[in-house]
Amino acid sequence: MKTVLITGASSGIGRATALRLAREGHHVVLGARREDRLTALAKEIHDAGGTADVYRLDVTDRADVAGFADAAVEAHGRLDVFVANAGVMPLSRLDSLLVDEWDRMIDVNVRGLLHGIAAALPHFRRQGSGHFVTLASTGAHEVVPTAAVYCGTKYAARAITEGLRQEAEPGIRVTTVSPGVTESELADSITDPGAKAAMAGYRAVTLPPDAIAAAISYAIGQPEGVDVNEIVVRPTAQR
Ligand code: NDP
């Protein structure tokens, strides 16, 4: 049984990951801003016989993320897995100049990830073990129109996570999970009409979020000493 912290656990992939890992017997610590959602999810997990804690956090706030990790260690004695999953995707063409949305993607998808590394790494080093899992994207492998900034943040997330893997001491595992199009609330934040219309077609075929949860479960279920570096999972219909 591992203590697993998940950012962005209030919907989509994070929620599905919490449900699956709790079912598998792990203790999950649920982080996000919408605390009501987290409380309802924790109740669902408890009712099914699992265990979960709730922690309200904004990943753009470094102190919040540090508090998330520290509180889990205080309550459970250790931090086994940190899943850096929180992300936003308000897509638009660069010439739409939705500069505030660019900033938000960088703050959540890049700074939020770095805050997770800063929060988890001291505990992993003290323990001599731990597993950091980053949710990147197939958009961390290729750029598509309207997704320049989003893909930029996901290329950055993948690069930073690979750097962490290379630098991490033996005993610390690092995995990048790169999902293709997956059913979630991710596209709800798109305000640009053109990007919204394009996304409707793009999301015609999606994976269920539990398909990504299964990949995360596979990575953390490997024996100590086995590090799954990256998993790319996409719908068969996605090129
Ligand atoms: P959702 O929109 O369903 O979930 C995103 C989660 O991130 C929510 O729980 C949200 O919680 C949380 N979040 C957003 N901003 C913040 C913040 N500032 N602080 C804390 N939590 C925050 O999308 P997905 O489940 O799809 O996304 C999960 C990850 O998977 C993201 O990193 C995304 O980029 C990645 N991904 C998703 C793909 C897809 O097709 N769905 C494809 C490739 C990658 P709250 O609002 O309550 O804070």
mmCIF file of C-alpha atoms and ligand atoms in Angstrom:
data_model
loop_
_atom_site.group_PDB
_atom_site.id
_atom_site.type_symbol
_atom_site.label_atom_id
_atom_site.label_comp_id
_atom_site.label_asym_id
_atom_site.label_seq_id
_atom_site.Cartn_x
_atom_site.Cartn_y
_atom_site.Cartn_z
ATOM 1 C CA MET A 1 0.000 0.000 0.000
ATOM 2 C CA LYS A 2 1.475 3.310 -1.101
ATOM 3 C CA THR A 3 0.595 6.874 -0.148
ATOM 4 C CA VAL A 4 -0.197 8.531 -3.486
ATOM 5 C CA LEU A 5 -0.700 12.283 -3.896
ATOM 6 C CA ILE A 6 -2.635 13.412 -6.969
ATOM 7 C CA THR A 7 -3.007 17.033 -8.099
ATOM 8 C CA GLY A 8 -6.071 17.806 -10.202
ATOM 9 C CA ALA A 9 -8.008 14.943 -8.619
ATOM 10 C CA SER A 10 -11.365 16.730 -8.876
ATOM 11 C CA SER A 11 -12.132 15.595 -12.449
ATOM 12 C CA GLY A 12 -11.064 13.635 -15.513
ATOM 13 C CA ILE A 13 -7.798 11.681 -15.400
ATOM 14 C CA GLY A 14 -6.926 12.658 -11.821
ATOM 15 C CA ARG A 15 -10.299 11.501 -10.534
ATOM 16 C CA ALA A 16 -10.117 8.202 -12.451
ATOM 17 C CA THR A 17 -6.574 7.650 -11.157
ATOM 18 C CA ALA A 18 -7.689 8.215 -7.570
ATOM 19 C CA LEU A 19 -10.566 5.763 -7.954
ATOM 20 C CA ARG A 20 -8.397 3.064 -9.550
ATOM 21 C CA LEU A 21 -5.459 3.382 -7.146
ATOM 22 C CA ALA A 22 -7.777 3.424 -4.112
ATOM 23 C CA ARG A 23 -9.473 0.275 -5.449
ATOM 24 C CA GLU A 24 -6.031 -1.317 -5.708
ATOM 25 C CA GLY A 25 -5.482 -0.644 -1.993
ATOM 26 C CA HIS A 26 -3.387 2.521 -2.062
ATOM 27 C CA HIS A 27 -4.075 5.502 0.171
ATOM 28 C CA VAL A 28 -4.820 8.481 -2.063
ATOM 29 C CA VAL A 29 -4.473 12.161 -1.155
ATOM 30 C CA LEU A 30 -6.661 14.283 -3.379
ATOM 31 C CA GLY A 31 -5.562 17.808 -4.318
ATOM 32 C CA ALA A 32 -7.330 20.508 -6.379
ATOM 33 C CA ARG A 33 -9.120 23.834 -5.929
ATOM 34 C CA ARG A 34 -12.726 22.519 -5.974
ATOM 35 C CA GLU A 35 -12.836 21.060 -2.491
ATOM 36 C CA ASP A 36 -16.523 20.058 -2.743
ATOM 37 C CA ARG A 37 -15.647 17.732 -5.624
ATOM 38 C CA LEU A 38 -12.728 16.256 -3.684
ATOM 39 C CA THR A 39 -14.913 15.660 -0.622
ATOM 40 C CA ALA A 40 -17.530 13.865 -2.747
ATOM 41 C CA LEU A 41 -14.798 11.741 -4.361
ATOM 42 C CA ALA A 42 -13.277 10.858 -0.977
ATOM 43 C CA LYS A 43 -16.723 9.752 0.207
ATOM 44 C CA GLU A 44 -17.138 7.580 -2.894
ATOM 45 C CA ILE A 45 -13.741 5.985 -2.177
ATOM 46 C CA HIS A 46 -14.535 5.438 1.523
ATOM 47 C CA ASP A 47 -17.955 3.952 0.672
ATOM 48 C CA ALA A 48 -16.182 1.442 -1.612
ATOM 49 C CA GLY A 49 -13.829 0.430 1.216
ATOM 50 C CA GLY A 50 -10.827 2.597 0.292
ATOM 51 C CA THR A 51 -9.063 5.460 2.061
ATOM 52 C CA ALA A 52 -8.551 9.035 0.895
ATOM 53 C CA ASP A 53 -7.713 12.480 2.286
ATOM 54 C CA VAL A 54 -8.689 15.811 0.795
ATOM 55 C CA TYR A 55 -6.374 18.807 0.448
ATOM 56 C CA ARG A 56 -7.459 22.053 -1.201
ATOM 57 C CA LEU A 57 -4.606 23.490 -3.243
ATOM 58 C CA ASP A 58 -3.796 25.745 -6.164
ATOM 59 C CA VAL A 59 -0.732 24.352 -7.948
ATOM 60 C CA THR A 60 0.317 27.862 -8.991
ATOM 61 C CA ASP A 61 0.963 28.585 -5.291
ATOM 62 C CA ARG A 62 4.279 27.033 -4.285
ATOM 63 C CA ALA A 63 3.419 27.105 -0.573
ATOM 64 C CA ASP A 64 0.120 25.273 -1.209
ATOM 65 C CA VAL A 65 1.912 22.444 -3.013
ATOM 66 C CA ALA A 66 4.636 22.194 -0.368
ATOM 67 C CA GLY A 67 1.897 22.036 2.283
ATOM 68 C CA PHE A 68 0.163 19.250 0.334
ATOM 69 C CA ALA A 69 3.280 17.063 0.454
ATOM 70 C CA ASP A 70 4.247 17.977 4.028
ATOM 71 C CA ALA A 71 0.744 17.308 5.401
ATOM 72 C CA ALA A 72 0.679 13.866 3.763
ATOM 73 C CA VAL A 73 4.059 12.969 5.238
ATOM 74 C CA GLU A 74 2.959 14.190 8.659
ATOM 75 C CA ALA A 75 -0.251 12.140 8.500
ATOM 76 C CA HIS A 76 1.103 8.969 6.882
ATOM 77 C CA GLY A 77 4.813 8.960 7.644
ATOM 78 C CA ARG A 78 5.888 8.956 4.001
ATOM 79 C CA LEU A 79 5.130 10.018 0.438
ATOM 80 C CA ASP A 80 5.460 7.194 -2.078
ATOM 81 C CA VAL A 81 4.052 8.655 -5.302
ATOM 82 C CA PHE A 82 3.377 12.229 -6.455
ATOM 83 C CA VAL A 83 1.169 12.434 -9.560
ATOM 84 C CA ALA A 84 1.559 15.910 -11.117
ATOM 85 C CA ASN A 85 -1.661 15.845 -13.090
ATOM 86 C CA ALA A 86 -3.302 19.296 -12.756
ATOM 87 C CA GLY A 87 -3.435 21.047 -16.115
ATOM 88 C CA VAL A 88 -5.385 23.534 -18.244
ATOM 89 C CA MET A 89 -5.812 23.812 -22.011
ATOM 90 C CA PRO A 90 -7.455 27.046 -23.232
ATOM 91 C CA LEU A 91 -6.397 26.598 -26.868
ATOM 92 C CA SER A 92 -6.200 29.422 -29.405
ATOM 93 C CA ARG A 93 -4.134 30.573 -32.370
ATOM 94 C CA LEU A 94 -1.207 32.762 -31.371
ATOM 95 C CA ASP A 95 -2.607 35.657 -33.432
ATOM 96 C CA SER A 96 -5.703 35.706 -31.218
ATOM 97 C CA LEU A 97 -3.309 37.156 -28.592
ATOM 98 C CA LEU A 98 -5.112 35.641 -25.633
ATOM 99 C CA VAL A 99 -2.046 36.424 -23.573
ATOM 100 C CA ASP A 100 -3.695 35.916 -20.177
ATOM 101 C CA GLU A 101 -4.562 32.350 -21.229
ATOM 102 C CA TRP A 102 -0.931 31.767 -22.304
ATOM 103 C CA ASP A 103 0.148 32.896 -18.839
ATOM 104 C CA ARG A 104 -2.358 30.599 -17.148
ATOM 105 C CA MET A 105 -1.125 27.557 -19.112
ATOM 106 C CA ILE A 106 2.468 28.349 -18.181
ATOM 107 C CA ASP A 107 1.539 28.942 -14.531
ATOM 108 C CA VAL A 108 -0.460 25.708 -14.112
ATOM 109 C CA ASN A 109 1.214 23.304 -16.540
ATOM 110 C CA VAL A 110 4.860 24.338 -16.023
ATOM 111 C CA ARG A 111 5.168 26.257 -12.741
ATOM 112 C CA GLY A 112 2.636 23.914 -11.115
ATOM 113 C CA LEU A 113 4.765 20.913 -12.138
ATOM 114 C CA LEU A 114 7.934 22.556 -10.785
ATOM 115 C CA HIS A 115 6.143 23.261 -7.508
ATOM 116 C CA GLY A 116 5.301 19.552 -7.324
ATOM 117 C CA ILE A 117 8.932 18.569 -7.862
ATOM 118 C CA ALA A 118 10.080 21.092 -5.230
ATOM 119 C CA ALA A 119 7.516 19.717 -2.781
ATOM 120 C CA ALA A 120 8.129 15.995 -3.329
ATOM 121 C CA LEU A 121 11.870 15.752 -3.962
ATOM 122 C CA PRO A 122 13.104 16.573 -0.416
ATOM 123 C CA HIS A 123 10.859 13.810 0.970
ATOM 124 C CA PHE A 124 11.988 11.322 -1.698
ATOM 125 C CA ARG A 125 15.656 12.091 -0.960
ATOM 126 C CA ARG A 126 15.190 11.721 2.805
ATOM 127 C CA GLN A 127 13.336 8.419 2.289
ATOM 128 C CA GLY A 128 15.759 7.178 -0.365
ATOM 129 C CA SER A 129 12.761 6.300 -2.527
ATOM 130 C CA GLY A 130 9.700 7.779 -4.204
ATOM 131 C CA HIS A 131 8.027 7.980 -7.581
ATOM 132 C CA PHE A 132 7.230 11.173 -9.501
ATOM 133 C CA VAL A 133 4.637 10.834 -12.275
ATOM 134 C CA THR A 134 4.014 13.725 -14.698
ATOM 135 C CA LEU A 135 1.012 13.979 -17.010
ATOM 136 C CA ALA A 136 2.404 15.358 -20.267
ATOM 137 C CA SER A 137 0.520 14.711 -23.550
ATOM 138 C CA THR A 138 0.841 13.503 -27.112
ATOM 139 C CA GLY A 139 1.088 17.304 -27.498
ATOM 140 C CA ALA A 140 4.516 16.952 -25.860
ATOM 141 C CA HIS A 141 5.613 15.060 -28.997
ATOM 142 C CA GLU A 142 4.035 17.111 -31.787
ATOM 143 C CA VAL A 143 2.607 20.603 -32.223
ATOM 144 C CA VAL A 144 -0.808 21.148 -33.778
ATOM 145 C CA PRO A 145 -2.487 24.443 -34.815
ATOM 146 C CA THR A 146 -4.174 26.356 -31.933
ATOM 147 C CA ALA A 147 -2.015 24.403 -29.466
ATOM 148 C CA ALA A 148 1.338 26.200 -29.737
ATOM 149 C CA VAL A 149 1.374 27.382 -26.122
ATOM 150 C CA TYR A 150 -0.297 24.278 -24.697
ATOM 151 C CA CYS A 151 2.137 22.019 -26.562
ATOM 152 C CA GLY A 152 4.978 24.298 -25.456
ATOM 153 C CA THR A 153 3.996 23.734 -21.831
ATOM 154 C CA LYS A 154 3.757 19.975 -22.394
ATOM 155 C CA TYR A 155 7.119 19.800 -24.205
ATOM 156 C CA ALA A 156 8.481 21.659 -21.176
ATOM 157 C CA ALA A 157 6.786 19.270 -18.755
ATOM 158 C CA ARG A 158 8.255 16.280 -20.595
ATOM 159 C CA ALA A 159 11.728 17.853 -20.731
ATOM 160 C CA ILE A 160 11.715 18.816 -17.048
ATOM 161 C CA THR A 161 10.519 15.344 -16.057
ATOM 162 C CA GLU A 162 13.190 13.670 -18.178
ATOM 163 C CA GLY A 163 15.783 15.925 -16.541
ATOM 164 C CA LEU A 164 14.486 14.898 -13.132
ATOM 165 C CA ARG A 165 14.790 11.242 -14.148
ATOM 166 C CA GLN A 166 18.388 11.698 -15.248
ATOM 167 C CA GLU A 167 19.381 13.533 -12.082
ATOM 168 C CA ALA A 168 17.385 11.491 -9.556
ATOM 169 C CA GLU A 169 19.295 9.314 -7.123
ATOM 170 C CA PRO A 170 18.914 5.549 -7.441
ATOM 171 C CA GLY A 171 15.745 4.536 -5.624
ATOM 172 C CA ILE A 172 13.753 7.453 -7.017
ATOM 173 C CA ARG A 173 11.585 6.622 -10.009
ATOM 174 C CA VAL A 174 10.298 9.120 -12.574
ATOM 175 C CA THR A 175 7.619 8.488 -15.195
ATOM 176 C CA THR A 176 6.049 10.653 -17.889
ATOM 177 C CA VAL A 177 2.572 9.603 -18.993
ATOM 178 C CA SER A 178 1.534 11.132 -22.315
ATOM 179 C CA PRO A 179 -2.173 10.710 -23.015
ATOM 180 C CA GLY A 180 -3.869 11.187 -26.336
ATOM 181 C CA VAL A 181 -7.416 12.539 -26.512
ATOM 182 C CA THR A 182 -9.191 11.535 -23.314
ATOM 183 C CA GLU A 183 -12.709 12.224 -22.046
ATOM 184 C CA SER A 184 -12.515 14.959 -19.389
ATOM 185 C CA GLU A 185 -13.352 18.603 -18.709
ATOM 186 C CA LEU A 186 -10.055 19.803 -20.197
ATOM 187 C CA ALA A 187 -11.541 21.435 -23.322
ATOM 188 C CA ASP A 188 -14.187 23.331 -21.315
ATOM 189 C CA SER A 189 -11.705 26.149 -20.679
ATOM 190 C CA ILE A 190 -11.373 27.004 -24.406
ATOM 191 C CA THR A 191 -12.801 30.475 -25.034
ATOM 192 C CA ASP A 192 -11.554 31.030 -28.606
ATOM 193 C CA PRO A 193 -14.459 30.172 -30.994
ATOM 194 C CA GLY A 194 -12.220 28.723 -33.743
ATOM 195 C CA ALA A 195 -10.322 26.506 -31.332
ATOM 196 C CA LYS A 196 -13.579 25.400 -29.717
ATOM 197 C CA ALA A 197 -15.007 24.326 -33.103
ATOM 198 C CA ALA A 198 -11.797 22.495 -34.060
ATOM 199 C CA MET A 199 -11.750 20.723 -30.720
ATOM 200 C CA ALA A 200 -15.293 19.384 -31.170
ATOM 201 C CA GLY A 201 -14.093 17.342 -34.175
ATOM 202 C CA TYR A 202 -10.828 16.385 -32.548
ATOM 203 C CA ARG A 203 -12.582 15.027 -29.483
ATOM 204 C CA ALA A 204 -15.072 12.900 -31.459
ATOM 205 C CA VAL A 205 -13.082 9.819 -30.410
ATOM 206 C CA THR A 206 -11.762 9.761 -26.867
ATOM 207 C CA LEU A 207 -10.268 7.331 -24.399
ATOM 208 C CA PRO A 208 -12.021 6.828 -21.080
ATOM 209 C CA PRO A 209 -9.907 8.454 -18.325
ATOM 210 C CA ASP A 210 -9.479 5.059 -16.670
ATOM 211 C CA ALA A 211 -7.276 4.043 -19.640
ATOM 212 C CA ILE A 212 -4.757 6.636 -18.436
ATOM 213 C CA ALA A 213 -5.268 5.620 -14.809
ATOM 214 C CA ALA A 214 -4.367 2.064 -15.846
ATOM 215 C CA ALA A 215 -1.089 3.283 -17.352
ATOM 216 C CA ILE A 216 -0.233 5.135 -14.125
ATOM 217 C CA SER A 217 -1.124 2.043 -12.115
ATOM 218 C CA TYR A 218 1.166 -0.065 -14.329
ATOM 219 C CA ALA A 219 4.101 2.287 -13.807
ATOM 220 C CA ILE A 220 3.778 2.477 -10.032
ATOM 221 C CA GLY A 221 3.074 -1.259 -9.752
ATOM 222 C CA GLN A 222 6.500 -2.260 -11.096
ATOM 223 C CA PRO A 223 9.035 -3.671 -8.642
ATOM 224 C CA GLU A 224 11.376 -1.173 -6.964
ATOM 225 C CA GLY A 225 14.354 -0.732 -9.269
ATOM 226 C CA VAL A 226 12.193 -0.828 -12.410
ATOM 227 C CA ASP A 227 11.511 2.643 -13.763
ATOM 228 C CA VAL A 228 8.965 2.999 -16.555
ATOM 229 C CA ASN A 229 10.279 6.166 -18.206
ATOM 230 C CA GLU A 230 7.395 7.111 -20.469
ATOM 231 C CA ILE A 231 4.043 5.723 -21.553
ATOM 232 C CA VAL A 232 2.151 7.147 -24.536
ATOM 233 C CA VAL A 233 -1.502 6.097 -24.730
ATOM 234 C CA ARG A 234 -3.830 7.258 -27.495
ATOM 235 C CA PRO A 235 -7.114 6.163 -29.082
ATOM 236 C CA THR A 236 -6.552 3.887 -32.080
ATOM 237 C CA ALA A 237 -8.346 6.504 -34.190
ATOM 238 C CA GLN A 238 -5.938 9.305 -33.206
ATOM 239 C CA ARG A 239 -3.063 9.799 -35.661
HETATM 240 P P1 NDP B 1 -9.725 18.076 -16.426
HETATM 241 O O1 NDP B 1 -10.020 19.490 -16.834
HETATM 242 O O2 NDP B 1 -10.869 17.127 -16.331
HETATM 243 O O3 NDP B 1 -8.932 18.075 -15.035
HETATM 244 C C1 NDP B 1 -7.950 19.017 -14.765
HETATM 245 C C2 NDP B 1 -7.691 19.030 -13.276
HETATM 246 O O4 NDP B 1 -6.674 20.017 -13.001
HETATM 247 C C3 NDP B 1 -8.907 19.389 -12.460
HETATM 248 O O5 NDP B 1 -9.029 18.485 -11.394
HETATM 249 C C4 NDP B 1 -8.593 20.785 -11.936
HETATM 250 O O6 NDP B 1 -9.110 20.944 -10.622
HETATM 251 C C5 NDP B 1 -7.084 20.759 -11.889
HETATM 252 N N1 NDP B 1 -6.508 22.097 -11.903
HETATM 253 C C6 NDP B 1 -6.554 23.027 -12.890
HETATM 254 N N2 NDP B 1 -5.964 24.165 -12.483
HETATM 255 C C7 NDP B 1 -5.515 23.941 -11.228
HETATM 256 C C8 NDP B 1 -4.825 24.715 -10.270
HETATM 257 N N3 NDP B 1 -4.461 25.985 -10.524
HETATM 258 N N4 NDP B 1 -4.530 24.162 -9.071
HETATM 259 C C9 NDP B 1 -4.906 22.899 -8.797
HETATM 260 N N5 NDP B 1 -5.561 22.105 -9.654
HETATM 261 C C10 NDP B 1 -5.867 22.636 -10.847
HETATM 262 O O7 NDP B 1 -8.639 17.556 -17.472
HETATM 263 P P2 NDP B 1 -7.846 16.171 -17.645
HETATM 264 O O8 NDP B 1 -8.237 15.193 -16.617
HETATM 265 O O9 NDP B 1 -7.938 15.818 -19.066
HETATM 266 O O10 NDP B 1 -6.355 16.694 -17.395
HETATM 267 C C11 NDP B 1 -5.419 16.066 -16.548
HETATM 268 C C12 NDP B 1 -4.029 16.204 -17.154
HETATM 269 O O11 NDP B 1 -3.946 15.396 -18.332
HETATM 270 C C13 NDP B 1 -3.654 17.623 -17.581
HETATM 271 O O12 NDP B 1 -2.317 17.882 -17.237
HETATM 272 C C14 NDP B 1 -3.823 17.577 -19.094
HETATM 273 O O13 NDP B 1 -3.045 18.551 -19.737
HETATM 274 C C15 NDP B 1 -3.386 16.151 -19.374
HETATM 275 N N6 NDP B 1 -3.837 15.641 -20.671
HETATM 276 C C16 NDP B 1 -5.164 15.467 -20.930
HETATM 277 C C17 NDP B 1 -5.579 15.022 -22.180
HETATM 278 C C18 NDP B 1 -7.020 14.864 -22.540
HETATM 279 O O14 NDP B 1 -7.330 14.663 -23.737
HETATM 280 N N7 NDP B 1 -7.949 14.921 -21.591
HETATM 281 C C19 NDP B 1 -4.606 14.674 -23.238
HETATM 282 C C20 NDP B 1 -3.243 14.877 -22.842
HETATM 283 C C21 NDP B 1 -2.892 15.330 -21.608
HETATM 284 P P3 NDP B 1 -9.766 22.272 -10.001
HETATM 285 O O15 NDP B 1 -10.377 23.050 -11.133
HETATM 286 O O16 NDP B 1 -10.768 21.740 -9.020
HETATM 287 O O17 NDP B 1 -8.618 22.963 -9.334
#
